[in-house]
Amino acid sequence: MHTDRAQELLIDKLLAEAGLGDTVAASPAVPRRRPGDDPLSSGQERLWFLDQWRPGTPLYNVPVLLELHGPADPEELRRAVQGLADRHAVLRTAFTVGADGRPRTRVHERADVPWRHE
C-alpha cells in the first residue's frame, strides 16, 4: 500500500475512533463554476479598482528576499515555488472585464512563475 494512502487511512481511523469522522464526505458536493464566471469579492474589487486607477503600479505587491545559507539546488527551489502556484488557484487568478463591463476572476490552468537565480 502506498505510504500516503496508508497514512490517510490511519488518520481516518483515528478520527473516527475519536468521534470526529469525515462529515464533509457525507455532505453533497458544491458545484464548481467555470473559471471566469465568478464576480470579484469586495477585497478583489478594491484591488481591481486600484489597478484601474493606477495601472501597473505595485500597490499590493509584497516583495520577498530570502537569504539561504549552505548548499541549495536552484532548480529544486524553482520547482517547489512552481508547485505552490500549480496547487493554489489563488496564485493563478487574474481579473478580467466581462461583457457587462464588470470585473470577473479568471483562473489560469497554468502560470509559469518567473524565476531568476543569482
Short mmCIF file of C-alpha atoms in Angstrom, two decimals, residues 29-101:
data_model
loop_
_atom_site.label_atom_id
_atom_site.label_comp_id
_atom_site.label_asym_id
_atom_site.label_seq_id
_atom_site.Cartn_x
_atom_site.Cartn_y
_atom_site.Cartn_z
CA ALA A 29 -20.56 18.38 -3.32
CA VAL A 30 -20.68 22.09 -4.06
CA PRO A 31 -20.90 22.57 -7.81
CA ARG A 32 -17.91 24.42 -9.18
CA ARG A 33 -18.33 27.26 -11.61
CA ARG A 34 -16.21 27.50 -14.70
CA PRO A 35 -13.24 29.86 -14.26
CA GLY A 36 -14.21 33.36 -15.25
CA ASP A 37 -17.82 33.10 -14.08
CA ASP A 38 -17.16 34.39 -10.59
CA PRO A 39 -17.68 38.03 -9.67
CA LEU A 40 -14.94 39.58 -7.56
CA SER A 41 -15.10 39.59 -3.79
CA SER A 42 -15.16 43.04 -2.17
CA GLY A 43 -11.41 42.80 -1.46
CA GLN A 44 -10.67 41.73 -5.03
CA GLU A 45 -12.84 44.56 -6.33
CA ARG A 46 -10.77 47.08 -4.34
CA LEU A 47 -7.57 45.69 -5.86
CA TRP A 48 -9.12 45.83 -9.33
CA PHE A 49 -10.19 49.45 -8.74
CA LEU A 50 -6.67 50.42 -7.63
CA ASP A 51 -5.21 48.81 -10.74
CA GLN A 52 -7.70 50.69 -12.93
CA TRP A 53 -6.84 53.93 -11.13
CA ARG A 54 -3.05 53.46 -11.42
CA PRO A 55 -2.37 50.66 -13.93
CA GLY A 56 0.78 48.66 -13.42
CA THR A 57 1.71 50.11 -10.03
CA PRO A 58 2.69 47.55 -7.40
CA LEU A 59 0.17 48.80 -4.81
CA TYR A 60 -0.49 45.32 -3.47
CA ASN A 61 2.80 43.55 -4.20
CA VAL A 62 4.85 42.33 -1.29
CA PRO A 63 8.43 41.68 -2.42
CA VAL A 64 10.30 38.96 -0.58
CA LEU A 65 14.01 38.33 -0.44
CA LEU A 66 15.22 35.08 1.03
CA GLU A 67 18.83 34.58 2.00
CA LEU A 68 19.75 30.92 2.19
CA HIS A 69 22.91 29.64 3.85
CA GLY A 70 24.53 26.42 2.78
CA PRO A 71 24.11 24.38 -0.37
CA ALA A 72 20.83 24.75 -2.24
CA ASP A 73 19.61 23.34 -5.50
CA PRO A 74 18.20 26.30 -7.51
CA GLU A 75 16.23 24.04 -9.83
CA GLU A 76 14.63 22.25 -6.88
CA LEU A 77 13.66 25.60 -5.33
CA ARG A 78 12.17 26.72 -8.64
CA ARG A 79 10.14 23.50 -8.88
CA ALA A 80 8.90 23.95 -5.30
CA VAL A 81 7.71 27.52 -5.95
CA GLN A 82 6.09 26.43 -9.22
CA GLY A 83 4.42 23.59 -7.33
CA LEU A 84 2.83 26.11 -4.98
CA ALA A 85 1.39 28.04 -7.92
CA ASP A 86 0.19 24.80 -9.52
CA ARG A 87 -1.64 23.73 -6.33
CA HIS A 88 -3.21 27.03 -5.30
CA ALA A 89 -5.66 28.60 -7.74
CA VAL A 90 -5.47 31.96 -5.97
CA LEU A 91 -1.87 32.27 -7.21
CA ARG A 92 -3.08 31.77 -10.80
CA THR A 93 -6.11 34.07 -10.62
CA ALA A 94 -6.35 37.21 -12.72
CA PHE A 95 -9.04 39.84 -13.15
CA THR A 96 -10.82 40.35 -16.46
CA VAL A 97 -13.73 42.52 -17.53
CA GLY A 98 -16.91 40.75 -18.61
CA ALA A 99 -19.23 41.74 -21.44
CA ASP A 100 -21.28 43.70 -18.88
CA GLY A 101 -18.22 45.83 -18.03
#
